[in-house]
Amino acid sequence: MAHTIAVLSQKGGTGKTTAVRTLADAFRRSGVRTLVVDLDPQGNLSDYFDVPPDVEPTIADVLSGRSRAAEAIHADIIPANLSLAEAELMLGGKMGRELTLRRALAEAHENGEVVPEDYEVILIDCPPSLGLLTVNALVAADRALITAEAQYFALQGVEQAMEVVELARESLNPELALLGVLLNLADMRTVHSREALASLKERFGQQVFDTVVRSSIAYAESAERARSILDHRPDLGVDYLELADEVLARLADFGEARQRLARLA
Ligand SMILES: Nc1ncnc2c1ncn2[C@@H]1O[C@H](COP(=O)(O)OP(=O)(O)OP(=O)(O)O)[C@@H](O)[C@H]1O
Ligand SMILES: [Mg+2]
């Protein structure tokens, strides 16, 4: 069974997409079969992985029932584009609308092709809102990873995301657990980054990852060049190798992959 991780935040620009992209890179390099799902109509994750913009089918076709998930996997990504905005609107009027992604990802083999369940880890990149798409991700997932930008109000944003995780667990997905809270885009030389970390630790304790991802302009350059930060700036990429290790440790049963990961650092 794949471990399915929804990466979410209520706020925009907390580094969700970069986290999904770079964790996927780190996992794959340590031999963990990883599928990524772009669940944001902005399609940033698909851009980061250099998916051609006109590729079909996409997650929109899967959610609207026009396509099987297996058919929408292109080089280990189920991509998205603006058509997902329309699919989300259509989804709103349907019975079982919150369960659509879960059902799609759980599909059985038909023609010997790869289905989502064949992967060891599935990472879902959510849009910056706590609406129906994010709820679909939380219902399809067994773990939630909340990202926060190291700024004032970080705590408030995480608390809102946490409430939605709780709601999804109580009403729709009892298996859902919090994987952790990531402090992202941090500059620990500044007072607000240090305060953001302190307030998150005070409120959420061990649930906050030890790894803090440092802020650097190099991330924008690496996104622009569709080149992983692990290659573009290995000195910064080490943050994500450490985070990947913490994530695998929290998921358990990835001992060998963690040894391979340690050799990448
Ligand atoms: N550690 C970092 N330091 C500095 N900039 C970063 C870092 N991580 C990501 N960025 C940059 O911040 C911007 C937002 O990152 P990203 O797209 O990953 O966030 P997001 O939470 O997915 O945004 P959205 O909410 O719009 O989906 C991008 O320009 C990205 O290159
Ligand atoms: Mg994003």
Short mmCIF file of C-alpha atoms and ligand atoms in Angstrom, two decimals:
data_model
loop_
_atom_site.label_atom_id
_atom_site.label_comp_id
_atom_site.label_asym_id
_atom_site.label_seq_id
_atom_site.Cartn_x
_atom_site.Cartn_y
_atom_site.Cartn_z
CA MET A 1 0.00 0.00 0.00
CA ALA A 2 1.31 3.42 -0.91
CA HIS A 3 1.78 5.99 1.82
CA THR A 4 -0.19 8.96 0.57
CA ILE A 5 0.85 12.39 1.81
CA ALA A 6 -1.20 15.55 1.22
CA VAL A 7 0.94 18.69 1.35
CA LEU A 8 -1.22 21.64 2.29
CA SER A 9 -1.38 25.14 3.66
CA GLN A 10 -4.12 27.67 3.89
CA LYS A 11 -1.82 30.44 2.70
CA GLY A 12 -0.22 30.76 -0.70
CA GLY A 13 3.52 30.68 -1.22
CA THR A 14 4.51 28.55 1.76
CA GLY A 15 6.65 26.32 -0.44
CA LYS A 16 4.21 23.39 -0.85
CA THR A 17 5.01 22.76 -4.48
CA THR A 18 8.75 23.09 -3.96
CA ALA A 19 8.49 20.67 -1.03
CA VAL A 20 6.57 18.10 -3.09
CA ARG A 21 8.97 18.45 -5.98
CA THR A 22 12.13 18.23 -3.91
CA LEU A 23 10.95 15.49 -1.55
CA ALA A 24 10.02 13.47 -4.64
CA ASP A 25 13.53 14.03 -6.00
CA ALA A 26 15.13 12.93 -2.72
CA PHE A 27 12.89 9.87 -2.38
CA ARG A 28 13.48 8.77 -5.95
CA ARG A 29 17.24 9.14 -5.58
CA SER A 30 17.09 6.85 -2.59
CA GLY A 31 15.12 4.26 -4.51
CA VAL A 32 11.63 4.97 -3.15
CA ARG A 33 9.06 4.63 -5.95
CA THR A 34 7.26 7.99 -5.76
CA LEU A 35 4.23 9.33 -7.61
CA VAL A 36 3.36 13.01 -7.44
CA VAL A 37 -0.11 14.39 -8.02
CA ASP A 38 -0.63 18.03 -9.00
CA LEU A 39 -3.93 19.07 -7.45
CA ASP A 40 -3.55 22.80 -8.09
CA PRO A 41 -5.12 24.47 -11.15
CA GLN A 42 -2.04 26.72 -11.25
CA GLY A 43 -0.15 23.63 -12.45
CA ASN A 44 3.12 24.76 -10.83
CA LEU A 45 4.21 21.25 -9.94
CA SER A 46 3.68 20.14 -13.52
CA ASP A 47 5.80 23.10 -14.66
CA TYR A 48 8.52 22.28 -12.12
CA PHE A 49 8.72 18.78 -13.60
CA ASP A 50 8.71 20.22 -17.12
CA VAL A 51 5.49 18.48 -18.17
CA PRO A 52 4.38 19.85 -21.57
CA PRO A 53 1.38 22.17 -20.92
CA ASP A 54 -0.90 20.40 -23.41
CA VAL A 55 -0.37 16.89 -22.05
CA GLU A 56 -3.50 14.75 -21.61
CA PRO A 57 -5.19 13.27 -19.69
CA THR A 58 -4.67 15.30 -16.51
CA ILE A 59 -6.01 15.13 -12.96
CA ALA A 60 -9.03 17.13 -14.20
CA ASP A 61 -9.98 14.24 -16.52
CA VAL A 62 -9.53 11.79 -13.66
CA LEU A 63 -11.72 13.77 -11.23
CA SER A 64 -14.44 14.23 -13.81
CA GLY A 65 -14.46 10.51 -14.60
CA ARG A 66 -13.28 10.88 -18.20
CA SER A 67 -10.06 9.02 -17.58
CA ARG A 68 -8.57 6.40 -15.27
CA ALA A 69 -5.77 7.52 -12.97
CA ALA A 70 -3.39 5.00 -14.56
CA GLU A 71 -3.83 6.71 -17.93
CA ALA A 72 -3.03 10.10 -16.42
CA ILE A 73 0.36 9.06 -14.99
CA HIS A 74 3.04 10.61 -17.21
CA ALA A 75 6.59 9.86 -16.03
CA ASP A 76 5.49 9.42 -12.40
CA ILE A 77 3.36 12.58 -12.25
CA ILE A 78 -0.37 13.12 -12.65
CA PRO A 79 -0.28 16.69 -13.97
CA ALA A 80 -2.75 19.55 -13.72
CA ASN A 81 -3.55 22.68 -15.64
CA LEU A 82 -6.27 25.33 -15.58
CA SER A 83 -8.90 22.80 -16.65
CA LEU A 84 -8.79 21.61 -13.04
CA ALA A 85 -10.61 24.80 -11.99
CA GLU A 86 -13.57 23.75 -14.12
CA ALA A 87 -13.39 20.16 -12.89
CA GLU A 88 -13.50 21.45 -9.30
CA LEU A 89 -16.70 23.40 -10.05
CA MET A 90 -18.32 20.33 -11.63
CA LEU A 91 -17.24 18.19 -8.71
CA GLY A 92 -19.01 20.54 -6.28
CA GLY A 93 -22.43 19.36 -7.42
CA LYS A 94 -21.77 15.63 -7.17
CA MET A 95 -22.59 13.03 -4.53
CA GLY A 96 -19.47 11.75 -2.82
CA ARG A 97 -17.56 14.74 -4.12
CA GLU A 98 -15.02 14.55 -1.28
CA LEU A 99 -14.20 10.92 -2.09
CA THR A 100 -13.50 11.33 -5.78
CA LEU A 101 -9.71 11.45 -5.64
CA ARG A 102 -9.54 8.63 -3.09
CA ARG A 103 -11.58 6.35 -5.32
CA ALA A 104 -9.55 7.28 -8.38
CA LEU A 105 -6.21 6.58 -6.70
CA ALA A 106 -7.41 3.24 -5.34
CA GLU A 107 -8.21 1.82 -8.75
CA ALA A 108 -7.32 -1.78 -9.55
CA HIS A 109 -5.08 -3.01 -12.36
CA GLU A 110 -6.77 -3.42 -15.69
CA ASN A 111 -4.27 -3.84 -18.48
CA GLY A 112 -1.08 -4.53 -16.57
CA GLU A 113 -0.31 -0.81 -16.47
CA VAL A 114 1.05 0.99 -13.41
CA VAL A 115 -1.66 2.22 -11.03
CA PRO A 116 -1.14 4.67 -8.14
CA GLU A 117 -1.17 1.87 -5.58
CA ASP A 118 1.98 0.41 -7.17
CA TYR A 119 4.04 3.28 -5.76
CA GLU A 120 5.53 3.33 -2.29
CA VAL A 121 4.84 7.02 -1.69
CA ILE A 122 2.29 9.35 -3.29
CA LEU A 123 2.75 13.09 -2.71
CA ILE A 124 -0.22 15.35 -3.42
CA ASP A 125 0.41 19.06 -4.00
CA CYS A 126 -2.65 21.06 -2.86
CA PRO A 127 -3.76 24.51 -3.98
CA PRO A 128 -3.46 27.42 -1.52
CA SER A 129 -6.95 27.10 -0.07
CA LEU A 130 -8.76 24.69 2.18
CA GLY A 131 -11.55 24.03 -0.34
CA LEU A 132 -12.86 20.94 -2.07
CA LEU A 133 -9.60 20.02 -3.81
CA THR A 134 -7.64 20.08 -0.56
CA VAL A 135 -10.40 18.11 1.16
CA ASN A 136 -10.17 15.53 -1.64
CA ALA A 137 -6.44 15.26 -1.00
CA LEU A 138 -7.01 14.81 2.75
CA VAL A 139 -9.58 12.10 2.14
CA ALA A 140 -7.26 10.30 -0.28
CA ALA A 141 -4.26 10.58 2.05
CA ASP A 142 -3.18 8.81 5.20
CA ARG A 143 -0.82 11.63 6.19
CA ALA A 144 -0.96 15.41 6.07
CA LEU A 145 2.11 17.60 5.86
CA ILE A 146 1.43 21.25 6.65
CA THR A 147 3.85 23.90 5.42
CA ALA A 148 4.25 27.33 6.98
CA GLU A 149 6.26 30.28 5.84
CA ALA A 150 8.52 31.55 8.61
CA GLN A 151 6.67 34.84 9.12
CA TYR A 152 4.27 36.50 11.52
CA PHE A 153 0.92 34.66 11.47
CA ALA A 154 2.57 31.33 10.64
CA LEU A 155 0.88 29.79 13.67
CA GLN A 156 -2.54 31.05 12.67
CA GLY A 157 -2.24 29.55 9.17
CA VAL A 158 -1.11 26.20 10.56
CA GLU A 159 -3.98 26.15 13.06
CA GLN A 160 -6.50 26.68 10.27
CA ALA A 161 -4.98 23.88 8.19
CA MET A 162 -4.94 21.66 11.27
CA GLU A 163 -8.66 22.24 11.79
CA VAL A 164 -9.41 21.08 8.28
CA VAL A 165 -7.24 18.00 8.81
CA GLU A 166 -9.25 17.27 11.99
CA LEU A 167 -12.55 17.73 10.19
CA ALA A 168 -11.49 15.41 7.38
CA ARG A 169 -10.43 12.81 9.92
CA GLU A 170 -13.61 13.02 11.96
CA SER A 171 -16.09 13.02 9.14
CA LEU A 172 -14.50 11.28 6.18
CA ASN A 173 -11.14 9.63 6.74
CA PRO A 174 -10.44 8.13 10.19
CA GLU A 175 -7.04 6.84 8.96
CA LEU A 176 -5.70 10.35 8.40
CA ALA A 177 -2.85 11.42 10.69
CA LEU A 178 -0.62 14.43 10.81
CA LEU A 179 2.81 13.71 9.37
CA GLY A 180 4.28 16.98 10.54
CA VAL A 181 4.53 20.74 10.29
CA LEU A 182 7.33 22.19 8.17
CA LEU A 183 8.75 25.63 8.77
CA ASN A 184 9.74 26.78 5.30
CA LEU A 185 11.45 29.81 3.73
CA ALA A 186 13.17 30.52 7.01
CA ASP A 187 15.94 32.95 7.71
CA MET A 188 16.96 32.13 11.25
CA ARG A 189 18.99 35.35 11.47
CA THR A 190 15.70 37.26 11.62
CA VAL A 191 13.49 37.69 14.64
CA HIS A 192 10.30 36.67 12.84
CA SER A 193 11.70 33.35 11.64
CA ARG A 194 12.91 32.54 15.14
CA GLU A 195 9.59 33.59 16.67
CA ALA A 196 7.62 31.60 14.10
CA LEU A 197 9.60 28.48 14.95
CA ALA A 198 9.26 29.05 18.70
CA SER A 199 5.50 29.54 18.50
CA LEU A 200 5.01 26.46 16.32
CA LYS A 201 7.13 24.34 18.66
CA GLU A 202 5.28 25.63 21.67
CA ARG A 203 1.93 24.80 20.13
CA PHE A 204 2.70 21.59 18.20
CA GLY A 205 5.80 20.23 19.93
CA GLN A 206 7.34 17.16 18.28
CA GLN A 207 4.95 17.44 15.36
CA VAL A 208 7.13 20.25 14.00
CA PHE A 209 9.92 18.80 11.87
CA ASP A 210 13.42 19.41 13.24
CA THR A 211 14.45 20.36 9.74
CA VAL A 212 13.79 23.97 8.85
CA VAL A 213 14.09 24.75 5.14
CA ARG A 214 16.20 27.85 4.68
CA SER A 215 15.05 30.67 2.47
CA SER A 216 17.16 31.40 -0.60
CA ILE A 217 16.74 33.14 -3.93
CA ALA A 218 18.31 30.00 -5.43
CA TYR A 219 14.88 28.29 -5.22
CA ALA A 220 13.37 30.72 -7.69
CA GLU A 221 16.32 30.18 -10.04
CA SER A 222 16.03 26.43 -9.71
CA ALA A 223 12.29 26.55 -10.46
CA GLU A 224 12.86 28.73 -13.49
CA ARG A 225 15.41 26.27 -14.86
CA ALA A 226 13.27 23.23 -13.94
CA ARG A 227 16.36 21.95 -12.16
CA SER A 228 16.14 20.41 -8.72
CA ILE A 229 17.67 22.39 -5.86
CA LEU A 230 19.50 19.12 -5.04
CA ASP A 231 21.57 19.67 -8.20
CA HIS A 232 21.36 23.45 -8.51
CA ARG A 233 22.58 24.17 -4.97
CA PRO A 234 23.48 20.98 -3.08
CA ASP A 235 24.55 23.10 -0.09
CA LEU A 236 20.91 24.22 0.27
CA GLY A 237 19.43 20.97 -1.02
CA VAL A 238 20.75 19.27 2.09
CA ASP A 239 17.77 20.76 3.97
CA TYR A 240 15.46 18.66 1.84
CA LEU A 241 17.62 15.54 2.19
CA GLU A 242 17.28 15.94 5.96
CA LEU A 243 13.56 16.54 5.69
CA ALA A 244 13.19 13.49 3.43
CA ASP A 245 14.96 11.44 6.08
CA GLU A 246 12.64 12.71 8.80
CA VAL A 247 9.61 11.96 6.66
CA LEU A 248 10.78 8.41 5.90
CA ALA A 249 11.54 7.88 9.59
CA ARG A 250 8.01 8.98 10.50
CA LEU A 251 6.53 6.67 7.88
CA ALA A 252 8.70 3.80 9.23
CA ASP A 253 9.60 0.75 7.05
CA PHE A 254 12.06 2.71 4.89
CA GLY A 255 15.32 1.74 6.59
CA GLU A 256 17.27 0.88 3.43
CA ALA A 257 16.09 3.97 1.60
CA ARG A 258 17.28 6.09 4.55
CA GLN A 259 20.74 4.53 4.28
CA ARG A 260 20.89 5.38 0.58
CA LEU A 261 19.64 8.88 1.37
CA ALA A 262 22.42 9.36 3.93
CA ARG A 263 24.97 8.62 1.18
CA LEU A 264 23.52 11.41 -1.01
CA ALA A 265 24.19 14.11 1.58
N1 LIG B 1 13.18 27.68 0.65
C1 LIG B 1 12.84 28.65 -0.18
N2 LIG B 1 13.46 29.84 -0.16
C2 LIG B 1 13.13 30.84 -0.98
N3 LIG B 1 12.18 30.76 -1.91
C3 LIG B 1 11.51 29.59 -2.00
C4 LIG B 1 11.79 28.48 -1.15
N4 LIG B 1 10.96 27.46 -1.48
C5 LIG B 1 10.20 27.93 -2.48
N5 LIG B 1 10.52 29.19 -2.80
C6 LIG B 1 9.96 30.07 -3.83
O1 LIG B 1 8.78 30.67 -3.29
C7 LIG B 1 7.76 30.71 -4.26
C8 LIG B 1 6.59 29.89 -3.79
O2 LIG B 1 7.01 28.53 -3.65
P1 LIG B 1 6.03 27.35 -4.01
O3 LIG B 1 5.47 27.51 -5.37
O4 LIG B 1 6.74 26.08 -3.72
O5 LIG B 1 4.93 27.62 -2.90
P2 LIG B 1 3.44 27.11 -2.84
O6 LIG B 1 3.06 27.03 -1.41
O7 LIG B 1 3.29 25.87 -3.64
O8 LIG B 1 2.66 28.30 -3.56
P3 LIG B 1 1.11 28.29 -3.95
O9 LIG B 1 0.41 28.46 -2.67
O10 LIG B 1 0.94 29.42 -4.88
O11 LIG B 1 0.82 26.96 -4.58
C9 LIG B 1 8.39 30.19 -5.54
O12 LIG B 1 8.87 31.27 -6.29
C10 LIG B 1 9.53 29.33 -5.06
O13 LIG B 1 10.57 29.23 -6.00
MG MG B 2 1.95 25.43 -5.14
#
